mmCIF file of C-alpha atoms in Angstrom:
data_model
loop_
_atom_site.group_PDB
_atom_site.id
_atom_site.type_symbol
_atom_site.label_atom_id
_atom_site.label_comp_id
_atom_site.label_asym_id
_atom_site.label_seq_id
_atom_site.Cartn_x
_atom_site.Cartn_y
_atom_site.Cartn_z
ATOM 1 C CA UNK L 1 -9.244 21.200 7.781
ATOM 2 C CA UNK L 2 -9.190 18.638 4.650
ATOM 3 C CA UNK L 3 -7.220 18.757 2.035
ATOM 4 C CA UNK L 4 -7.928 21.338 -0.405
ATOM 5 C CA UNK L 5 -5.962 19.718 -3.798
ATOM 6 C CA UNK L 6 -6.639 16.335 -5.880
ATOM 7 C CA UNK L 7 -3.415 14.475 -6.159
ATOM 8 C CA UNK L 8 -1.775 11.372 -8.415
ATOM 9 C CA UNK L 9 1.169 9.539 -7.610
ATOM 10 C CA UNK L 10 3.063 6.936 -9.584
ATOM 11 C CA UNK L 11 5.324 4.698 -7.369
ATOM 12 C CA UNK L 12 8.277 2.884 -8.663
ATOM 13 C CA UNK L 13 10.210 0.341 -7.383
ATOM 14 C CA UNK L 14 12.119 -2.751 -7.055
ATOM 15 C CA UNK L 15 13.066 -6.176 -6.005
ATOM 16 C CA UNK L 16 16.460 -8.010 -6.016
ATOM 17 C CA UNK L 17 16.542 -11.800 -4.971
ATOM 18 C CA UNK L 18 13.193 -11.738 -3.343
ATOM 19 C CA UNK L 19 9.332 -12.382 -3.464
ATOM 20 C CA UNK L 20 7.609 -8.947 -3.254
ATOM 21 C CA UNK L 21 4.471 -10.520 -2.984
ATOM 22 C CA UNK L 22 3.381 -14.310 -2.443
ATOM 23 C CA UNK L 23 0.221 -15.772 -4.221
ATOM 24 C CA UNK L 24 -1.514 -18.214 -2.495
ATOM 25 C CA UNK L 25 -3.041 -20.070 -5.074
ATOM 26 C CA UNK L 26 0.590 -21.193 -6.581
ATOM 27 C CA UNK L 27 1.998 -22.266 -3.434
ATOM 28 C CA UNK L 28 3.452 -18.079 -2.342
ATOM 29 C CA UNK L 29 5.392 -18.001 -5.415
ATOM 30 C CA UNK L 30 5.165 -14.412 -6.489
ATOM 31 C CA UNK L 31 2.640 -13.191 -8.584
ATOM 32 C CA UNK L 32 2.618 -13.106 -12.469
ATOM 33 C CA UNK L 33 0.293 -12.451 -14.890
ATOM 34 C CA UNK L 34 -0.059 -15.765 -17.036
ATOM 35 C CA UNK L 35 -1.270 -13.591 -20.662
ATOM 36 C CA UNK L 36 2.145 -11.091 -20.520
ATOM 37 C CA UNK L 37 4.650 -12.763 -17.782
ATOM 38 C CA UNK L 38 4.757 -9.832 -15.907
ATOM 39 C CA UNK L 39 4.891 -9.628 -12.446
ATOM 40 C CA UNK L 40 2.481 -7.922 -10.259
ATOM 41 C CA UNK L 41 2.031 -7.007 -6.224
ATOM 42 C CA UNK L 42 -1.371 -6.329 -4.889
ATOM 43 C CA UNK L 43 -2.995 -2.889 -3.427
ATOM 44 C CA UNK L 44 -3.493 -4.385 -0.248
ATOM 45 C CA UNK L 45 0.294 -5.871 0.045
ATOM 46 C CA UNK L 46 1.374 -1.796 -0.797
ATOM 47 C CA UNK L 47 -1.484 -0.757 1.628
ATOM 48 C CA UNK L 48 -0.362 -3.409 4.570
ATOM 49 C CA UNK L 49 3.430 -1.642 4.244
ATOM 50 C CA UNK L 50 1.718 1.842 4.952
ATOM 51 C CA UNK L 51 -0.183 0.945 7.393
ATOM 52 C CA UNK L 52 2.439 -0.820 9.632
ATOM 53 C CA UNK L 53 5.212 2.102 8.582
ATOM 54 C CA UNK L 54 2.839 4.631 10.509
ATOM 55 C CA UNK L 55 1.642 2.439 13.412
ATOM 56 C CA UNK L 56 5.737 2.035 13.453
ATOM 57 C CA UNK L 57 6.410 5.553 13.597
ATOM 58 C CA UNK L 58 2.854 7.434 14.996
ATOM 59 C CA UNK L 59 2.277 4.292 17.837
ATOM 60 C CA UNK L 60 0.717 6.011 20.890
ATOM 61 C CA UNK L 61 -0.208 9.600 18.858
ATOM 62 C CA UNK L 62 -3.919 9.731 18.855
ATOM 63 C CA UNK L 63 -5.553 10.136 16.024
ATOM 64 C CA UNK L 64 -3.302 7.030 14.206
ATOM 65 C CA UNK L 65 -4.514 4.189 15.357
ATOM 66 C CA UNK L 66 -4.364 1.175 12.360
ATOM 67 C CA UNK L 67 -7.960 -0.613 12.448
ATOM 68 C CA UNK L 68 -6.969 -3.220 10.183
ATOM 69 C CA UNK L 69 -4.555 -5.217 12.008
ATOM 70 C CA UNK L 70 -4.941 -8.657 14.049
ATOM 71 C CA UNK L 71 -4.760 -7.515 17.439
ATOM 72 C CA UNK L 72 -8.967 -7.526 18.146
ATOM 73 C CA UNK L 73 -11.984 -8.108 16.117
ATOM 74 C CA UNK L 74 -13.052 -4.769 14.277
ATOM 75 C CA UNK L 75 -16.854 -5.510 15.675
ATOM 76 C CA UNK L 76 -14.853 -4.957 19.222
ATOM 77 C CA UNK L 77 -12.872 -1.875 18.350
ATOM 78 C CA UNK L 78 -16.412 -0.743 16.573
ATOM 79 C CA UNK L 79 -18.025 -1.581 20.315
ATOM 80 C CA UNK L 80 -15.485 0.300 21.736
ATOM 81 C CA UNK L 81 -16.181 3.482 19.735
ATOM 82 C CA UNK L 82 -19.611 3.509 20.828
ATOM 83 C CA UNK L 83 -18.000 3.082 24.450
ATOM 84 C CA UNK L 84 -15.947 6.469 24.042
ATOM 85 C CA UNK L 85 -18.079 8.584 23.040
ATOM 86 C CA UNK L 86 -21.284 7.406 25.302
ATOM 87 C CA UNK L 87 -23.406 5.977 22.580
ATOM 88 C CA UNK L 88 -25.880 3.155 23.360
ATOM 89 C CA UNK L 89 -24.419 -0.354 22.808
ATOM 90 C CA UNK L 90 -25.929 -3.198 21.371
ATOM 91 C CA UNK L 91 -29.323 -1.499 20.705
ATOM 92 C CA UNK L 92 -31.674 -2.689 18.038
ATOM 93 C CA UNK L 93 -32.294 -0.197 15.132
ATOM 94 C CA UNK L 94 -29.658 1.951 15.516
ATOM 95 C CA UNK L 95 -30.187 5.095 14.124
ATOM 96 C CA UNK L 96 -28.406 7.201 11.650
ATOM 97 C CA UNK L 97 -27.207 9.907 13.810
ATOM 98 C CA UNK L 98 -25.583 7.422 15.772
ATOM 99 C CA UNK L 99 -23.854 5.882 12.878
ATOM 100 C CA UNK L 100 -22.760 8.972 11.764
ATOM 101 C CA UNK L 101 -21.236 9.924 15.413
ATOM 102 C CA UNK L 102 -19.114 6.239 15.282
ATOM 103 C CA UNK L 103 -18.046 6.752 11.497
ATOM 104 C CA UNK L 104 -16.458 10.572 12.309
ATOM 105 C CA UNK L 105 -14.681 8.754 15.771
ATOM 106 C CA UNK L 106 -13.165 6.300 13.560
ATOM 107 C CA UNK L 107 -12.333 8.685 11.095
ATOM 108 C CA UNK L 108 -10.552 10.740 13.592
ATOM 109 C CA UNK L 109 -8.671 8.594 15.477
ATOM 110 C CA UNK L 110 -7.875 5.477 12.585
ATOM 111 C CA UNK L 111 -5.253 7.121 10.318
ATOM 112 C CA UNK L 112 -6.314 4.191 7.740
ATOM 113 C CA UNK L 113 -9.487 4.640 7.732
ATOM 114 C CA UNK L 114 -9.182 8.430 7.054
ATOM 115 C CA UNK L 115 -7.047 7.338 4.167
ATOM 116 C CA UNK L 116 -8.197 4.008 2.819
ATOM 117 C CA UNK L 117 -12.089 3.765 3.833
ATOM 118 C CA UNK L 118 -13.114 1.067 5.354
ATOM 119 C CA UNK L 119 -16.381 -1.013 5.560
ATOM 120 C CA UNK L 120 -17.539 -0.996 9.036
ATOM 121 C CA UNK L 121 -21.369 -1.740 9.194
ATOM 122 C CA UNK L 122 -21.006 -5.471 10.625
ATOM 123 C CA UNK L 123 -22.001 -6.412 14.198
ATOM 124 C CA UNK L 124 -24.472 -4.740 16.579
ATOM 125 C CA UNK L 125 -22.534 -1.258 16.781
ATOM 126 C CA UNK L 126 -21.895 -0.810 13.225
ATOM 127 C CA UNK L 127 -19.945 2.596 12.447
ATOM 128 C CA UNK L 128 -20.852 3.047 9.107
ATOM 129 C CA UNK L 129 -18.981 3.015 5.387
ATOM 130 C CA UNK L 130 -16.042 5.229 4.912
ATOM 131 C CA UNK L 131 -15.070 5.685 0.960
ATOM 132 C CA UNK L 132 -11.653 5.985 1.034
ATOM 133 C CA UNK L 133 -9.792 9.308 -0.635
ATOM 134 C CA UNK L 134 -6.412 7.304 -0.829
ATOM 135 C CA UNK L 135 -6.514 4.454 -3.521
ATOM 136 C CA UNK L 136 -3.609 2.485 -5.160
ATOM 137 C CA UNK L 137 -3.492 0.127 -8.006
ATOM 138 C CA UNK L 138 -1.628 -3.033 -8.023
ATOM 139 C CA UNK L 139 1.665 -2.804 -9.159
ATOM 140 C CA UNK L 140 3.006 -4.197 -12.308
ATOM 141 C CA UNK L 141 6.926 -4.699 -13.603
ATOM 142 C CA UNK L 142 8.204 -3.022 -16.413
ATOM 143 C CA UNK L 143 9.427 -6.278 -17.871
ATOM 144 C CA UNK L 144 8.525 -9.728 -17.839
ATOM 145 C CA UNK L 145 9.965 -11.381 -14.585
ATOM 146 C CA UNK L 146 11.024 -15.091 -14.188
ATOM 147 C CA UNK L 147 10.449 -16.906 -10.981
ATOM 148 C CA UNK L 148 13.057 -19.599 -9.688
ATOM 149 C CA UNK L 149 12.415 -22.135 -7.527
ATOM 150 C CA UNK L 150 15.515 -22.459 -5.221
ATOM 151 C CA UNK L 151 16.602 -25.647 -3.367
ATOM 152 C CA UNK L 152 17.497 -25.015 0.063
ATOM 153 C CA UNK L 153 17.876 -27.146 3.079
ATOM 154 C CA UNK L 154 17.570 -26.889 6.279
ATOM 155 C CA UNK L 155 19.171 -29.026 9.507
ATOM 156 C CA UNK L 156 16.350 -28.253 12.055
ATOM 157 C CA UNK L 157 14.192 -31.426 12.169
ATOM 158 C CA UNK L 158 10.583 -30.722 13.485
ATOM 159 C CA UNK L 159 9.453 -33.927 15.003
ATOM 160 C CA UNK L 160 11.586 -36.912 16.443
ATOM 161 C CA UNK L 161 10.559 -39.690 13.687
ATOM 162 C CA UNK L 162 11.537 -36.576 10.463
ATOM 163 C CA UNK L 163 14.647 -36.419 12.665
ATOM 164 C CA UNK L 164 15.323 -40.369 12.230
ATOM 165 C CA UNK L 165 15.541 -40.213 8.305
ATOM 166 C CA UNK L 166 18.402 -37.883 8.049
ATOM 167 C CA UNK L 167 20.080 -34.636 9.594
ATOM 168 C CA UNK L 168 19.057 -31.923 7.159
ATOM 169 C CA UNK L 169 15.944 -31.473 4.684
ATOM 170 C CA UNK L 170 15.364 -29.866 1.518
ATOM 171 C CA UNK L 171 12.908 -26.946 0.914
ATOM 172 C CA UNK L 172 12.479 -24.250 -2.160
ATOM 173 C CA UNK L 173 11.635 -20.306 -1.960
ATOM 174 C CA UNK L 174 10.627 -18.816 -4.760
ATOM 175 C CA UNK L 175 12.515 -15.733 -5.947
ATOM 176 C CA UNK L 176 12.809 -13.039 -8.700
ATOM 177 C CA UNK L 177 16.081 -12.486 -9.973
ATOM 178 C CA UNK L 178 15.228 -8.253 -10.438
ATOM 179 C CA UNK L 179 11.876 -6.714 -11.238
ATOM 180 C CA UNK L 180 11.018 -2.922 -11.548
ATOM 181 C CA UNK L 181 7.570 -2.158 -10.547
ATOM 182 C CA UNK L 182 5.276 0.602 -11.199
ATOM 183 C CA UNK L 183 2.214 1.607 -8.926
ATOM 184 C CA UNK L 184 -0.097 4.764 -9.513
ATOM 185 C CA UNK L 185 -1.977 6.152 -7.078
ATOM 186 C CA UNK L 186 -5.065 9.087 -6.693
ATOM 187 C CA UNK L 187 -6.134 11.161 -3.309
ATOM 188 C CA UNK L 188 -9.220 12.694 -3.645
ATOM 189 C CA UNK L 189 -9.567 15.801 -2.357
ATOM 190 C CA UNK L 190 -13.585 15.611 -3.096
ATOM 191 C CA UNK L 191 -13.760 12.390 -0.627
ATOM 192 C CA UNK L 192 -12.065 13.510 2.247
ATOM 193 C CA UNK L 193 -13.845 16.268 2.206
ATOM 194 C CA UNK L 194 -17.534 14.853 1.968
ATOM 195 C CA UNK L 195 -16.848 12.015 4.949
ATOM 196 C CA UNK L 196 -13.105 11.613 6.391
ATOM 197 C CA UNK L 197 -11.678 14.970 6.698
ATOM 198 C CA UNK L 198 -7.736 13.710 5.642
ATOM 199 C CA UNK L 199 -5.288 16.831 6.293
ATOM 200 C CA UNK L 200 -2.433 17.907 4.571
ATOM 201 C CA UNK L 201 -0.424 16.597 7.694
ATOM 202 C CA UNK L 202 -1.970 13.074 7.023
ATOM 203 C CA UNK L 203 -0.885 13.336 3.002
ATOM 204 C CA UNK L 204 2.396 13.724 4.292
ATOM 205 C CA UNK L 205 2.652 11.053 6.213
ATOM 206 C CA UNK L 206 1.499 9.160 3.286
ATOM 207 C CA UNK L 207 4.417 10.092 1.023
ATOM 208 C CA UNK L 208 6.992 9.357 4.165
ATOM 209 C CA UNK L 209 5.418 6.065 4.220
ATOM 210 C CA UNK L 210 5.781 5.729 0.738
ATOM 211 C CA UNK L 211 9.186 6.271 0.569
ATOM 212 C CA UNK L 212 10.028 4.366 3.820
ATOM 213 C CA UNK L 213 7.973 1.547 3.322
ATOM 214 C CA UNK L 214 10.228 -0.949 2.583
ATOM 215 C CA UNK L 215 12.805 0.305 5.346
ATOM 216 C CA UNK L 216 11.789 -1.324 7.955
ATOM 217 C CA UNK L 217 10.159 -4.442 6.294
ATOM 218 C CA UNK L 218 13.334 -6.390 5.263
ATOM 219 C CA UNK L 219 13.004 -9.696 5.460
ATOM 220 C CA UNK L 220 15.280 -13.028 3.709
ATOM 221 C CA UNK L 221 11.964 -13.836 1.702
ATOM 222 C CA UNK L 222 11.283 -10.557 0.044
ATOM 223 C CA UNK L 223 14.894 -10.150 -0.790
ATOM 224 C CA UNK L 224 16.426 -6.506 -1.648
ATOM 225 C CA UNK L 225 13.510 -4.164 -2.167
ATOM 226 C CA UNK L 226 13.696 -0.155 -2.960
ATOM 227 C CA UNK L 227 11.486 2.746 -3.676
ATOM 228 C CA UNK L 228 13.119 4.276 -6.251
ATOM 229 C CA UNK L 229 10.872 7.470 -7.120
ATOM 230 C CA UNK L 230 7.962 8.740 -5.796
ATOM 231 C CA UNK L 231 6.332 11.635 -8.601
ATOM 232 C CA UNK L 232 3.417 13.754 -7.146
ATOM 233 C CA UNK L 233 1.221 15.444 -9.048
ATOM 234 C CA UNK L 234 -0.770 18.127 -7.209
ATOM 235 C CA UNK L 235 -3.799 19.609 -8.952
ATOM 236 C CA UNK L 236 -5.020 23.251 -7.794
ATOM 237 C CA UNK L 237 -8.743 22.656 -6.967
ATOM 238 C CA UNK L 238 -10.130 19.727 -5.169
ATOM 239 C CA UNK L 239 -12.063 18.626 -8.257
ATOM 240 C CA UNK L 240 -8.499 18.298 -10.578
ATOM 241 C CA UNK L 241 -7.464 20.318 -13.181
ATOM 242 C CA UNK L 242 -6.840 17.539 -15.746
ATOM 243 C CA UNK L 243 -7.111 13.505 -16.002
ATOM 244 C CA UNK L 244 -5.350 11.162 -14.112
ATOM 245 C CA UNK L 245 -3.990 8.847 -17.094
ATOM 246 C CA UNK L 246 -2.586 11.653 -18.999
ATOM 247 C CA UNK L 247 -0.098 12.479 -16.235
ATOM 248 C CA UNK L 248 0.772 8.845 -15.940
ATOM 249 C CA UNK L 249 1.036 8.778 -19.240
ATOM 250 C CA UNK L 250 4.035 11.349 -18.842
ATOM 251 C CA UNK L 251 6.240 8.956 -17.127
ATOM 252 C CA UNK L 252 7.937 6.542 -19.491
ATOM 253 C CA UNK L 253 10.113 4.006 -18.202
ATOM 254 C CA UNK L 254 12.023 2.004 -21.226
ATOM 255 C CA UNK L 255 14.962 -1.041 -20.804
ATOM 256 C CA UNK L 256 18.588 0.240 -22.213
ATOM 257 C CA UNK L 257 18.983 -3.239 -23.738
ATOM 258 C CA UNK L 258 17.741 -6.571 -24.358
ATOM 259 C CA UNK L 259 18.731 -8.508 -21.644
ATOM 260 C CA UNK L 260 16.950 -9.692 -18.782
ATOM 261 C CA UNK L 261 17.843 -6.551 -16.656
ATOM 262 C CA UNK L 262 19.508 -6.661 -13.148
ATOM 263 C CA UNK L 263 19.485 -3.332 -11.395
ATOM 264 C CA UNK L 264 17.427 -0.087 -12.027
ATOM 265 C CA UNK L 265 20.508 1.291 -14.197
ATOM 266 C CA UNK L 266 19.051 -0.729 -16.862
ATOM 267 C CA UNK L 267 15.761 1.253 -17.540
ATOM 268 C CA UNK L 268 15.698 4.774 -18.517
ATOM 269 C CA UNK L 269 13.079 6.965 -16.384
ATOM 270 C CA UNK L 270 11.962 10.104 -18.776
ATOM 271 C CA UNK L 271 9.633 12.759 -17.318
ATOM 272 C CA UNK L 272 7.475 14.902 -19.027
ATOM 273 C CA UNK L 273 7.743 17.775 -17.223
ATOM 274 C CA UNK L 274 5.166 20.200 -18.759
ATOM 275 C CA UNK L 275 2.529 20.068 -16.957
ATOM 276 C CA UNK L 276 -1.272 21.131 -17.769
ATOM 277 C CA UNK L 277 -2.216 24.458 -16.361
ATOM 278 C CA UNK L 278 -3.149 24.128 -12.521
ATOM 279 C CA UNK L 279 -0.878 20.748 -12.234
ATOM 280 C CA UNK L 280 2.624 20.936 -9.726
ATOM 281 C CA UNK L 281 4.404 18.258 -10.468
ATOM 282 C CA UNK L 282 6.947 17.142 -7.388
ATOM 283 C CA UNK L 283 9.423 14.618 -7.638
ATOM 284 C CA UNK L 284 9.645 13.717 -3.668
ATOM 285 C CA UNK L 285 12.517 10.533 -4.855
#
């Protein structure tokens, strides 16, 4: 049975000595926003953490398989839902009943597509469009962050004639000394009703994988990072019983003083915590 209640999240946490999230298009430093210097991680890094927390923890369960992971092509894991449940492959003009019969398989057994949607109407067995219940915002820091470019070097030549000008070479990594960040998040309770069918059991998951997400994704480039609270807010009705922003807007998050901070002892977290009528609010960290 689907979910039943609307529910917002707001995410916080941080970063010590790392890069949370690489940008490309400045050579993987991480990401700031040139106009206020603050730092910022994508939906899809966030997303890419849940995803691989639950194939981590679910692998071999059916019903949470990951689609969007490089192991095949999604047109061949589309093909192959067509396979399982006896649908014609490769036909011209498929029709919508068939599409419809793919799009619920996927739904059923892809615990990321239940949660996140996905767009799967490419190649000759397309399964359809899922709109996602689950959505997340990029994250943002509370404060403006400053990215340093550290020297390193390494001794490990890669080729015979770099090995002939010296023993070691020098490198950089980009880092941020400490950065809190702030994510909000909505499951909709409407949506996974209309197409994906997301349980209660799956929401849980979510919030485990929330809170575990950076557990078992340590790594020397991403430094120290921690999810420091997790707030729920659970509306009683699948439609909500009041908006989104003015429950974020109950969480204030303020630095104790003015210098650059170091550790989430220097911000003050203060929670509203009267809630409108028909609004739980659960602090799961």
């Amino acid at each position: 049975m689907a979910i039943q209640n609307r529910y917002d999240f707001v995410m916080l946490f941080d970063v010590e000595n790392g890069n949370p999230n690489g940008d490309p298009d400045a050579g993987n430093a991480p990401r700031v926003d040139a106009e206020t210097g603050l730092g910022y991680i994508t939906d899809v890094c966030l997303k890419r953490k849940i995803r691989n927390y639950v194939e981590l923890c679910k692998e071999g369960e059916p019903g949470y398989n990951i689609l969007i992971k490089p192991d095949k092509a999604l047109n061949t894991k589309f093909t192959e839902a067509y396979e399982a449940i006896g649908l014609e492959k490769k036909g011209k003009g498929k029709n919508a009943d068939d599409v419809r019969k793919a799009r619920e398989y996927m739904c059923k057994n892809y615990y990321d597509v239940r949660m996140f949607g996905a767009v799967m109407s490419t190649g000759e067995d397309p399964c359809g469009i899922v709109r996602g219940p689950v959505q997340i915002n990029f994250a943002r820091s509370i404060s403006p962050v400053y990215v340093q470019d550290v020297t390193i070097t390494r001794q490990a030549r890669t080729t015979e004639d770099r090995k002939e000008t010296g023993e070691t070479e020098m490198g950089r990594k980009s880092v941020i000394s400490y950065a809190l960040y702030r994510a909000e998040g909505y499951v909709s309770a409407a949506l996974a009703n209309k197409v994906s069918d997301l349980s209660e059991e799956d929401i849980e998951l979510l919030w485990s994988a929330i809170i575990n997400m950076f557990e078992n994704d340590h790594s020397a480039a991403r430094g120290k990072m921690c999810m420091r609270k997790l707030i729920i807010f659970k509306h009683d009705s699948v439609l909500g019983n009041c908006p989104s922003h003015l429950l974020f807007d109950k969480i204030s998050i303020k630095q104790k003083e003015k210098l650059p901070p170091r550790s989430f002892g220097d911000y003050e977290v203060t929670i509203d915590a009267q809630m409108p009528e028909g609004v739980e609010l659960i602090e799961k960290l």
